[in-house]
């Protein structure tokens, strides 16, 4: 039941996982993905950038990239011993100077690392140069953090004005807190109106505050009006869509003597929250026999193409889905004519649970909850789209090949299916 055909997207994600994982090895990543090392090495040659992340988080040259020949030395063949000694001493001095330079730059960048995690990256760089200008040359500091010296000095000269604005913002923040404490449901527009009303109609225009400034100060101080969290809906019923009977009847885990892989599947869509307030969406196709994730797709939308891509991925994994049952909820994408047409083309029979009953698709719901809990852990969301895609991809593949599952007698889903395959082989 091992997968033999891999999409180009899977190959590129595998290469990206190797290059972006600190201290990763070809052997370790290949084992996590369930592929042979030679296959991953070939993908690295085709899709790799020649760079990988070292254990300390720095980018280094990949040991797999083409190595330069040692025979390319430009040393003259007719030099005298004295000339050779002089040349080697000069090269040695140049190497020592380069080593000193690199050591200094490494020290500077190590100091700079704590500055780059702050909100405004450019201001953080200016502040870093200012804090270290007594130890290192300003020119060198500006070069390493990639800013213009003229911009740095302009920022430095504007320091008094910034301090005055900061003091004004601090005073405004105290006024905002007093208004917010009386009614914590108030947002920036209502608080702005209250602050200006406190001044009275006769107050000079310069003392009145703008709602944009109030919103900025509230954001910086972490002050916000109460807002009930909106539940992200991934199941959107389509009244005019095609309905299908429930063929599973919540029988996701029943152990039948004749049960085997590639017969019954469940699937669902779940949202993947990002720090900027947007979401990615994951569609799954899970085999009820081994709970193996046979196919999945991630996108920034909930259109029919999302669930179609997941089902096509499952077909590529299995070789064929002919005769299989796929169970889902009544989401509009699963009820669409386009999805029904794809199921007929692949020989898949659709099944659907009752509307508004999550228990009718409990296996898929449980899978989604487990994935988010184990990937996000204590975090509320992913930092950005790239981090989300990388971490989810790594977990999904490892779920199939490495993660021990109680349903699979504490083996991985792939190993559990391999045990089924072994029982079919005739005795020697």
GROMACS .gro file of C-alpha atoms in nm:
model
  428
    1UNK     CA    1   0.000   0.000   0.000
    2UNK     CA    2   0.304   0.230  -0.012
    3UNK     CA    3   0.273   0.539  -0.221
    4UNK     CA    4   0.486   0.533  -0.538
    5UNK     CA    5   0.376   0.844  -0.727
    6UNK     CA    6   0.440   1.181  -0.564
    7UNK     CA    7   0.311   1.511  -0.691
    8UNK     CA    8   0.551   1.793  -0.768
    9UNK     CA    9   0.403   1.993  -0.478
   10UNK     CA   10   0.480   1.705  -0.237
   11UNK     CA   11   0.838   1.685  -0.366
   12UNK     CA   12   0.894   2.059  -0.329
   13UNK     CA   13   0.746   2.055   0.023
   14UNK     CA   14   0.973   1.764   0.116
   15UNK     CA   15   1.278   1.960  -0.007
   16UNK     CA   16   1.162   2.273   0.177
   17UNK     CA   17   1.113   2.069   0.495
   18UNK     CA   18   1.474   1.941   0.475
   19UNK     CA   19   1.621   2.284   0.401
   20UNK     CA   20   1.417   2.471   0.665
   21UNK     CA   21   1.444   2.223   0.956
   22UNK     CA   22   1.740   2.313   1.182
   23UNK     CA   23   1.999   2.035   1.185
   24UNK     CA   24   1.792   1.809   0.958
   25UNK     CA   25   1.952   1.506   0.795
   26UNK     CA   26   1.852   1.333   0.474
   27UNK     CA   27   1.805   1.009   0.666
   28UNK     CA   28   1.581   1.166   0.932
   29UNK     CA   29   1.359   1.356   0.688
   30UNK     CA   30   1.333   1.056   0.457
   31UNK     CA   31   1.220   0.837   0.747
   32UNK     CA   32   0.962   1.096   0.855
   33UNK     CA   33   0.824   1.115   0.500
   34UNK     CA   34   0.832   0.737   0.452
   35UNK     CA   35   1.058   0.750   0.145
   36UNK     CA   36   1.403   0.613   0.067
   37UNK     CA   37   1.704   0.839   0.108
   38UNK     CA   38   1.800   0.813  -0.258
   39UNK     CA   39   1.462   0.953  -0.361
   40UNK     CA   40   1.500   1.254  -0.130
   41UNK     CA   41   1.857   1.312  -0.251
   42UNK     CA   42   1.731   1.316  -0.610
   43UNK     CA   43   1.459   1.568  -0.521
   44UNK     CA   44   1.719   1.788  -0.352
   45UNK     CA   45   1.927   1.786  -0.670
   46UNK     CA   46   1.625   1.883  -0.882
   47UNK     CA   47   1.439   2.126  -0.653
   48UNK     CA   48   1.693   2.225  -0.385
   49UNK     CA   49   1.836   2.573  -0.339
   50UNK     CA   50   2.177   2.451  -0.221
   51UNK     CA   51   2.114   2.598   0.125
   52UNK     CA   52   1.993   2.440   0.449
   53UNK     CA   53   1.929   2.550   0.807
   54UNK     CA   54   2.201   2.452   1.053
   55UNK     CA   55   2.127   2.345   1.411
   56UNK     CA   56   2.187   2.702   1.533
   57UNK     CA   57   1.934   2.840   1.284
   58UNK     CA   58   2.188   2.989   1.040
   59UNK     CA   59   2.183   2.920   0.666
   60UNK     CA   60   2.472   2.711   0.537
   61UNK     CA   61   2.568   2.546   0.211
   62UNK     CA   62   2.406   2.207   0.172
   63UNK     CA   63   2.654   1.916   0.183
   64UNK     CA   64   2.460   1.771  -0.110
   65UNK     CA   65   2.530   2.053  -0.353
   66UNK     CA   66   2.801   2.010  -0.612
   67UNK     CA   67   3.146   2.034  -0.462
   68UNK     CA   68   3.419   2.236  -0.626
   69UNK     CA   69   3.720   2.045  -0.747
   70UNK     CA   70   4.036   2.071  -0.544
   71UNK     CA   71   4.232   2.063  -0.868
   72UNK     CA   72   4.127   2.421  -0.950
   73UNK     CA   73   4.415   2.570  -0.752
   74UNK     CA   74   4.582   2.859  -0.930
   75UNK     CA   75   4.921   2.815  -0.765
   76UNK     CA   76   5.205   2.855  -1.018
   77UNK     CA   77   5.409   2.543  -1.089
   78UNK     CA   78   5.746   2.708  -1.146
   79UNK     CA   79   5.779   2.916  -0.824
   80UNK     CA   80   6.089   2.890  -0.607
   81UNK     CA   81   6.071   2.769  -0.244
   82UNK     CA   82   6.114   3.128  -0.123
   83UNK     CA   83   5.832   3.248  -0.350
   84UNK     CA   84   5.609   2.964  -0.233
   85UNK     CA   85   5.673   3.049   0.135
   86UNK     CA   86   5.600   3.417   0.069
   87UNK     CA   87   5.278   3.332  -0.116
   88UNK     CA   88   5.158   3.096   0.157
   89UNK     CA   89   5.236   3.353   0.427
   90UNK     CA   90   5.038   3.616   0.236
   91UNK     CA   91   4.746   3.374   0.194
   92UNK     CA   92   4.765   3.284   0.563
   93UNK     CA   93   4.759   3.652   0.663
   94UNK     CA   94   4.459   3.710   0.434
   95UNK     CA   95   4.278   3.414   0.586
   96UNK     CA   96   4.349   3.538   0.940
   97UNK     CA   97   4.215   3.881   0.848
   98UNK     CA   98   3.904   3.726   0.692
   99UNK     CA   99   3.856   3.506   1.001
  100UNK     CA  100   3.881   3.811   1.226
  101UNK     CA  101   3.631   3.995   1.010
  102UNK     CA  102   3.386   3.703   1.011
  103UNK     CA  103   3.426   3.658   1.388
  104UNK     CA  104   3.348   4.026   1.443
  105UNK     CA  105   3.047   4.010   1.211
  106UNK     CA  106   2.921   3.697   1.386
  107UNK     CA  107   2.945   3.871   1.723
  108UNK     CA  108   2.759   4.173   1.587
  109UNK     CA  109   2.482   3.962   1.434
  110UNK     CA  110   2.445   3.758   1.755
  111UNK     CA  111   2.386   4.082   1.943
  112UNK     CA  112   2.144   4.197   1.673
  113UNK     CA  113   1.929   3.883   1.686
  114UNK     CA  114   1.728   3.995   1.990
  115UNK     CA  115   1.643   4.324   1.818
  116UNK     CA  116   1.493   4.168   1.505
  117UNK     CA  117   1.204   4.002   1.688
  118UNK     CA  118   1.048   4.338   1.773
  119UNK     CA  119   0.755   4.501   1.597
  120UNK     CA  120   0.915   4.760   1.368
  121UNK     CA  121   1.216   4.591   1.202
  122UNK     CA  122   1.366   4.914   1.064
  123UNK     CA  123   1.344   5.101   1.395
  124UNK     CA  124   1.492   4.798   1.571
  125UNK     CA  125   1.793   4.811   1.340
  126UNK     CA  126   1.843   5.181   1.408
  127UNK     CA  127   1.821   5.116   1.782
  128UNK     CA  128   2.069   4.830   1.755
  129UNK     CA  129   2.325   5.053   1.582
  130UNK     CA  130   2.274   5.323   1.844
  131UNK     CA  131   2.319   5.077   2.133
  132UNK     CA  132   2.640   4.930   1.988
  133UNK     CA  133   2.803   5.235   1.826
  134UNK     CA  134   3.046   5.273   2.119
  135UNK     CA  135   3.181   4.920   2.063
  136UNK     CA  136   3.182   4.883   1.685
  137UNK     CA  137   3.223   5.119   1.392
  138UNK     CA  138   2.891   5.270   1.278
  139UNK     CA  139   2.975   5.205   0.914
  140UNK     CA  140   3.026   4.832   0.978
  141UNK     CA  141   2.709   4.809   1.188
  142UNK     CA  142   2.499   4.976   0.919
  143UNK     CA  143   2.640   4.748   0.650
  144UNK     CA  144   2.562   4.431   0.845
  145UNK     CA  145   2.203   4.525   0.928
  146UNK     CA  146   2.154   4.671   0.577
  147UNK     CA  147   2.060   5.031   0.650
  148UNK     CA  148   2.195   5.360   0.514
  149UNK     CA  149   2.413   5.564   0.747
  150UNK     CA  150   2.232   5.880   0.643
  151UNK     CA  151   1.900   5.723   0.743
  152UNK     CA  152   2.045   5.617   1.078
  153UNK     CA  153   2.176   5.968   1.156
  154UNK     CA  154   1.842   6.121   1.051
  155UNK     CA  155   1.667   5.882   1.291
  156UNK     CA  156   1.916   5.971   1.564
  157UNK     CA  157   1.860   6.346   1.520
  158UNK     CA  158   1.483   6.299   1.546
  159UNK     CA  159   1.513   6.133   1.889
  160UNK     CA  160   1.394   6.438   2.092
  161UNK     CA  161   1.079   6.471   1.886
  162UNK     CA  162   1.006   6.098   1.925
  163UNK     CA  163   1.051   6.121   2.301
  164UNK     CA  164   0.802   6.409   2.315
  165UNK     CA  165   0.547   6.211   2.112
  166UNK     CA  166   0.600   5.908   2.333
  167UNK     CA  167   0.531   6.117   2.643
  168UNK     CA  168   0.212   6.252   2.484
  169UNK     CA  169   0.102   5.900   2.391
  170UNK     CA  170   0.165   5.780   2.748
  171UNK     CA  171  -0.055   6.058   2.885
  172UNK     CA  172  -0.325   5.975   2.629
  173UNK     CA  173  -0.306   5.606   2.722
  174UNK     CA  174  -0.389   5.690   3.084
  175UNK     CA  175  -0.695   5.887   2.974
  176UNK     CA  176  -0.802   5.599   2.748
  177UNK     CA  177  -0.770   5.347   3.032
  178UNK     CA  178  -0.990   5.562   3.256
  179UNK     CA  179  -1.266   5.575   2.993
  180UNK     CA  180  -1.228   5.205   2.908
  181UNK     CA  181  -1.247   5.105   3.275
  182UNK     CA  182  -1.597   5.252   3.296
  183UNK     CA  183  -1.721   5.044   3.001
  184UNK     CA  184  -1.492   4.778   2.856
  185UNK     CA  185  -1.714   4.729   2.548
  186UNK     CA  186  -1.600   5.061   2.404
  187UNK     CA  187  -1.372   5.061   2.102
  188UNK     CA  188  -1.161   5.339   1.950
  189UNK     CA  189  -1.449   5.539   1.791
  190UNK     CA  190  -1.657   5.561   2.110
  191UNK     CA  191  -1.355   5.630   2.332
  192UNK     CA  192  -1.243   5.907   2.093
  193UNK     CA  193  -1.586   6.068   2.116
  194UNK     CA  194  -1.580   6.045   2.497
  195UNK     CA  195  -1.232   6.198   2.524
  196UNK     CA  196  -1.327   6.491   2.303
  197UNK     CA  197  -1.656   6.537   2.490
  198UNK     CA  198  -1.463   6.565   2.816
  199UNK     CA  199  -1.273   6.863   2.672
  200UNK     CA  200  -1.594   7.049   2.586
  201UNK     CA  201  -1.688   7.239   2.273
  202UNK     CA  202  -1.470   7.536   2.365
  203UNK     CA  203  -1.145   7.334   2.370
  204UNK     CA  204  -0.881   7.435   2.114
  205UNK     CA  205  -0.860   7.216   1.804
  206UNK     CA  206  -0.504   7.113   1.891
  207UNK     CA  207  -0.617   6.943   2.211
  208UNK     CA  208  -0.876   6.725   2.045
  209UNK     CA  209  -0.770   6.369   1.954
  210UNK     CA  210  -0.810   6.182   1.627
  211UNK     CA  211  -0.969   5.835   1.624
  212UNK     CA  212  -0.670   5.695   1.430
  213UNK     CA  213  -0.432   5.806   1.703
  214UNK     CA  214  -0.658   5.663   1.972
  215UNK     CA  215  -0.674   5.332   1.783
  216UNK     CA  216  -0.294   5.324   1.749
  217UNK     CA  217  -0.236   5.390   2.119
  218UNK     CA  218  -0.498   5.132   2.218
  219UNK     CA  219  -0.334   4.874   1.993
  220UNK     CA  220   0.011   4.942   2.139
  221UNK     CA  221  -0.119   4.928   2.497
  222UNK     CA  222  -0.330   4.617   2.438
  223UNK     CA  223  -0.659   4.795   2.511
  224UNK     CA  224  -0.958   4.673   2.312
  225UNK     CA  225  -1.333   4.672   2.333
  226UNK     CA  226  -1.503   4.342   2.411
  227UNK     CA  227  -1.601   4.143   2.104
  228UNK     CA  228  -1.747   3.797   2.112
  229UNK     CA  229  -1.524   3.560   1.922
  230UNK     CA  230  -1.663   3.462   1.587
  231UNK     CA  231  -1.676   3.090   1.520
  232UNK     CA  232  -1.521   3.003   1.186
  233UNK     CA  233  -1.770   2.809   0.978
  234UNK     CA  234  -1.624   2.548   0.747
  235UNK     CA  235  -1.951   2.359   0.693
  236UNK     CA  236  -2.182   2.576   0.484
  237UNK     CA  237  -2.497   2.387   0.380
  238UNK     CA  238  -2.622   2.424   0.024
  239UNK     CA  239  -3.002   2.380   0.013
  240UNK     CA  240  -3.001   2.309  -0.360
  241UNK     CA  241  -2.701   2.073  -0.346
  242UNK     CA  242  -2.700   1.698  -0.396
  243UNK     CA  243  -2.772   1.491  -0.085
  244UNK     CA  244  -2.655   1.135  -0.021
  245UNK     CA  245  -2.762   0.875   0.239
  246UNK     CA  246  -2.548   0.791   0.542
  247UNK     CA  247  -2.377   0.460   0.456
  248UNK     CA  248  -2.153   0.445   0.764
  249UNK     CA  249  -2.403   0.508   1.045
  250UNK     CA  250  -2.121   0.623   1.274
  251UNK     CA  251  -1.943   0.290   1.222
  252UNK     CA  252  -1.590   0.434   1.199
  253UNK     CA  253  -1.403   0.192   1.421
  254UNK     CA  254  -1.592  -0.139   1.396
  255UNK     CA  255  -1.346  -0.425   1.348
  256UNK     CA  256  -1.493  -0.659   1.091
  257UNK     CA  257  -1.325  -0.984   0.985
  258UNK     CA  258  -1.331  -0.885   0.618
  259UNK     CA  259  -1.238  -0.520   0.669
  260UNK     CA  260  -0.943  -0.396   0.465
  261UNK     CA  261  -0.779  -0.071   0.352
  262UNK     CA  262  -0.918   0.145   0.072
  263UNK     CA  263  -1.285   0.063   0.138
  264UNK     CA  264  -1.427   0.340   0.359
  265UNK     CA  265  -1.306   0.698   0.393
  266UNK     CA  266  -1.415   1.004   0.590
  267UNK     CA  267  -1.322   1.365   0.525
  268UNK     CA  268  -1.376   1.717   0.650
  269UNK     CA  269  -1.251   2.076   0.622
  270UNK     CA  270  -1.093   2.261   0.916
  271UNK     CA  271  -0.955   2.613   0.943
  272UNK     CA  272  -0.593   2.695   1.027
  273UNK     CA  273  -0.583   3.037   1.199
  274UNK     CA  274  -0.300   3.282   1.118
  275UNK     CA  275  -0.170   3.569   1.330
  276UNK     CA  276  -0.294   3.834   1.086
  277UNK     CA  277  -0.656   3.725   1.139
  278UNK     CA  278  -0.690   3.527   0.816
  279UNK     CA  279  -0.716   3.149   0.780
  280UNK     CA  280  -0.588   2.866   0.567
  281UNK     CA  281  -0.809   2.560   0.522
  282UNK     CA  282  -0.721   2.189   0.533
  283UNK     CA  283  -0.930   1.924   0.356
  284UNK     CA  284  -0.871   1.557   0.449
  285UNK     CA  285  -0.944   1.206   0.321
  286UNK     CA  286  -0.893   0.947   0.600
  287UNK     CA  287  -0.906   0.567   0.565
  288UNK     CA  288  -1.132   0.415   0.832
  289UNK     CA  289  -0.930   0.091   0.837
  290UNK     CA  290  -0.597   0.236   0.953
  291UNK     CA  291  -0.692   0.604   1.012
  292UNK     CA  292  -0.427   0.681   0.751
  293UNK     CA  293  -0.446   1.023   0.589
  294UNK     CA  294  -0.462   0.906   0.229
  295UNK     CA  295  -0.502   1.254   0.082
  296UNK     CA  296  -0.514   1.618   0.183
  297UNK     CA  297  -0.501   1.970   0.044
  298UNK     CA  298  -0.432   2.314   0.196
  299UNK     CA  299  -0.558   2.641   0.046
  300UNK     CA  300  -0.667   2.991   0.143
  301UNK     CA  301  -1.027   2.931   0.031
  302UNK     CA  302  -1.318   2.684   0.078
  303UNK     CA  303  -1.407   2.627  -0.285
  304UNK     CA  304  -1.481   2.291  -0.443
  305UNK     CA  305  -1.124   2.271  -0.577
  306UNK     CA  306  -0.999   2.226  -0.219
  307UNK     CA  307  -1.188   1.901  -0.155
  308UNK     CA  308  -1.132   1.787  -0.514
  309UNK     CA  309  -0.755   1.819  -0.469
  310UNK     CA  310  -0.770   1.616  -0.147
  311UNK     CA  311  -0.964   1.334  -0.313
  312UNK     CA  312  -0.732   1.334  -0.614
  313UNK     CA  313  -0.435   1.309  -0.378
  314UNK     CA  314  -0.596   1.006  -0.212
  315UNK     CA  315  -0.647   0.845  -0.553
  316UNK     CA  316  -0.279   0.903  -0.631
  317UNK     CA  317  -0.177   0.747  -0.299
  318UNK     CA  318  -0.396   0.439  -0.341
  319UNK     CA  319  -0.361   0.398  -0.717
  320UNK     CA  320  -0.739   0.365  -0.741
  321UNK     CA  321  -1.044   0.446  -0.527
  322UNK     CA  322  -1.286   0.239  -0.733
  323UNK     CA  323  -1.554   0.085  -0.510
  324UNK     CA  324  -1.465   0.294  -0.203
  325UNK     CA  325  -1.714   0.494   0.007
  326UNK     CA  326  -1.635   0.855   0.103
  327UNK     CA  327  -1.830   0.999   0.399
  328UNK     CA  328  -1.857   1.373   0.475
  329UNK     CA  329  -2.090   1.636   0.616
  330UNK     CA  330  -2.338   1.841   0.413
  331UNK     CA  331  -2.096   2.120   0.329
  332UNK     CA  332  -2.173   2.296   0.003
  333UNK     CA  333  -1.846   2.182  -0.156
  334UNK     CA  334  -1.928   1.816  -0.088
  335UNK     CA  335  -2.281   1.864  -0.222
  336UNK     CA  336  -2.164   2.034  -0.541
  337UNK     CA  337  -2.221   1.885  -0.884
  338UNK     CA  338  -1.851   1.916  -0.965
  339UNK     CA  339  -1.752   1.704  -0.664
  340UNK     CA  340  -2.018   1.444  -0.742
  341UNK     CA  341  -1.887   1.423  -1.096
  342UNK     CA  342  -1.531   1.366  -0.970
  343UNK     CA  343  -1.653   1.090  -0.736
  344UNK     CA  344  -1.829   0.915  -1.023
  345UNK     CA  345  -1.514   0.945  -1.235
  346UNK     CA  346  -1.303   0.786  -0.959
  347UNK     CA  347  -1.562   0.518  -0.881
  348UNK     CA  348  -1.633   0.658  -0.533
  349UNK     CA  349  -1.973   0.633  -0.363
  350UNK     CA  350  -2.064   0.937  -0.153
  351UNK     CA  351  -2.210   0.918   0.198
  352UNK     CA  352  -2.325   1.202   0.426
  353UNK     CA  353  -2.420   1.235   0.791
  354UNK     CA  354  -2.712   1.431   0.927
  355UNK     CA  355  -2.712   1.810   0.909
  356UNK     CA  356  -2.568   1.978   1.221
  357UNK     CA  357  -2.452   1.653   1.385
  358UNK     CA  358  -2.074   1.640   1.428
  359UNK     CA  359  -2.092   1.287   1.574
  360UNK     CA  360  -2.185   1.156   1.229
  361UNK     CA  361  -1.834   1.250   1.116
  362UNK     CA  362  -1.656   1.198   1.449
  363UNK     CA  363  -1.340   1.037   1.306
  364UNK     CA  364  -1.262   1.336   1.084
  365UNK     CA  365  -1.351   1.583   1.360
  366UNK     CA  366  -1.121   1.400   1.605
  367UNK     CA  367  -0.837   1.402   1.353
  368UNK     CA  368  -0.867   1.780   1.306
  369UNK     CA  369  -0.866   1.842   1.682
  370UNK     CA  370  -0.561   1.621   1.734
  371UNK     CA  371  -0.365   1.789   1.456
  372UNK     CA  372  -0.427   2.141   1.590
  373UNK     CA  373  -0.356   2.042   1.949
  374UNK     CA  374  -0.026   1.875   1.869
  375UNK     CA  375   0.101   2.131   1.618
  376UNK     CA  376  -0.014   2.453   1.788
  377UNK     CA  377   0.015   2.325   2.147
  378UNK     CA  378  -0.006   2.643   2.362
  379UNK     CA  379  -0.014   2.882   2.066
  380UNK     CA  380  -0.345   3.026   1.947
  381UNK     CA  381  -0.247   3.052   1.581
  382UNK     CA  382   0.039   3.022   1.334
  383UNK     CA  383   0.272   3.318   1.288
  384UNK     CA  384   0.231   3.331   0.910
  385UNK     CA  385   0.119   3.128   0.610
  386UNK     CA  386   0.461   2.978   0.532
  387UNK     CA  387   0.513   2.856   0.890
  388UNK     CA  388   0.162   2.708   0.891
  389UNK     CA  389   0.212   2.520   0.565
  390UNK     CA  390   0.551   2.386   0.674
  391UNK     CA  391   0.443   2.271   1.020
  392UNK     CA  392   0.116   2.118   0.904
  393UNK     CA  393   0.288   1.936   0.616
  394UNK     CA  394   0.551   1.793   0.851
  395UNK     CA  395   0.290   1.675   1.103
  396UNK     CA  396   0.059   1.522   0.841
  397UNK     CA  397   0.336   1.315   0.683
  398UNK     CA  398   0.478   1.214   1.021
  399UNK     CA  399   0.127   1.118   1.134
  400UNK     CA  400   0.117   0.856   0.860
  401UNK     CA  401   0.472   0.725   0.888
  402UNK     CA  402   0.592   0.779   1.246
  403UNK     CA  403   0.320   0.879   1.493
  404UNK     CA  404   0.197   0.583   1.696
  405UNK     CA  405  -0.180   0.552   1.705
  406UNK     CA  406  -0.379   0.362   1.968
  407UNK     CA  407  -0.622   0.239   1.700
  408UNK     CA  408  -0.325   0.091   1.510
  409UNK     CA  409  -0.210  -0.096   1.822
  410UNK     CA  410   0.042   0.183   1.880
  411UNK     CA  411   0.204   0.157   1.541
  412UNK     CA  412   0.183   0.414   1.264
  413UNK     CA  413  -0.102   0.391   1.009
  414UNK     CA  414   0.144   0.297   0.733
  415UNK     CA  415   0.296   0.020   0.947
  416UNK     CA  416  -0.054  -0.100   1.041
  417UNK     CA  417  -0.146  -0.133   0.674
  418UNK     CA  418   0.185  -0.308   0.605
  419UNK     CA  419   0.084  -0.570   0.863
  420UNK     CA  420  -0.240  -0.629   0.671
  421UNK     CA  421  -0.046  -0.668   0.348
  422UNK     CA  422   0.188  -0.918   0.512
  423UNK     CA  423  -0.103  -1.142   0.611
  424UNK     CA  424  -0.204  -1.168   0.244
  425UNK     CA  425   0.134  -1.306   0.134
  426UNK     CA  426   0.143  -1.687   0.094
  427UNK     CA  427   0.372  -1.876   0.331
  428UNK     CA  428   0.711  -1.972   0.186
   0.00000   0.00000   0.00000
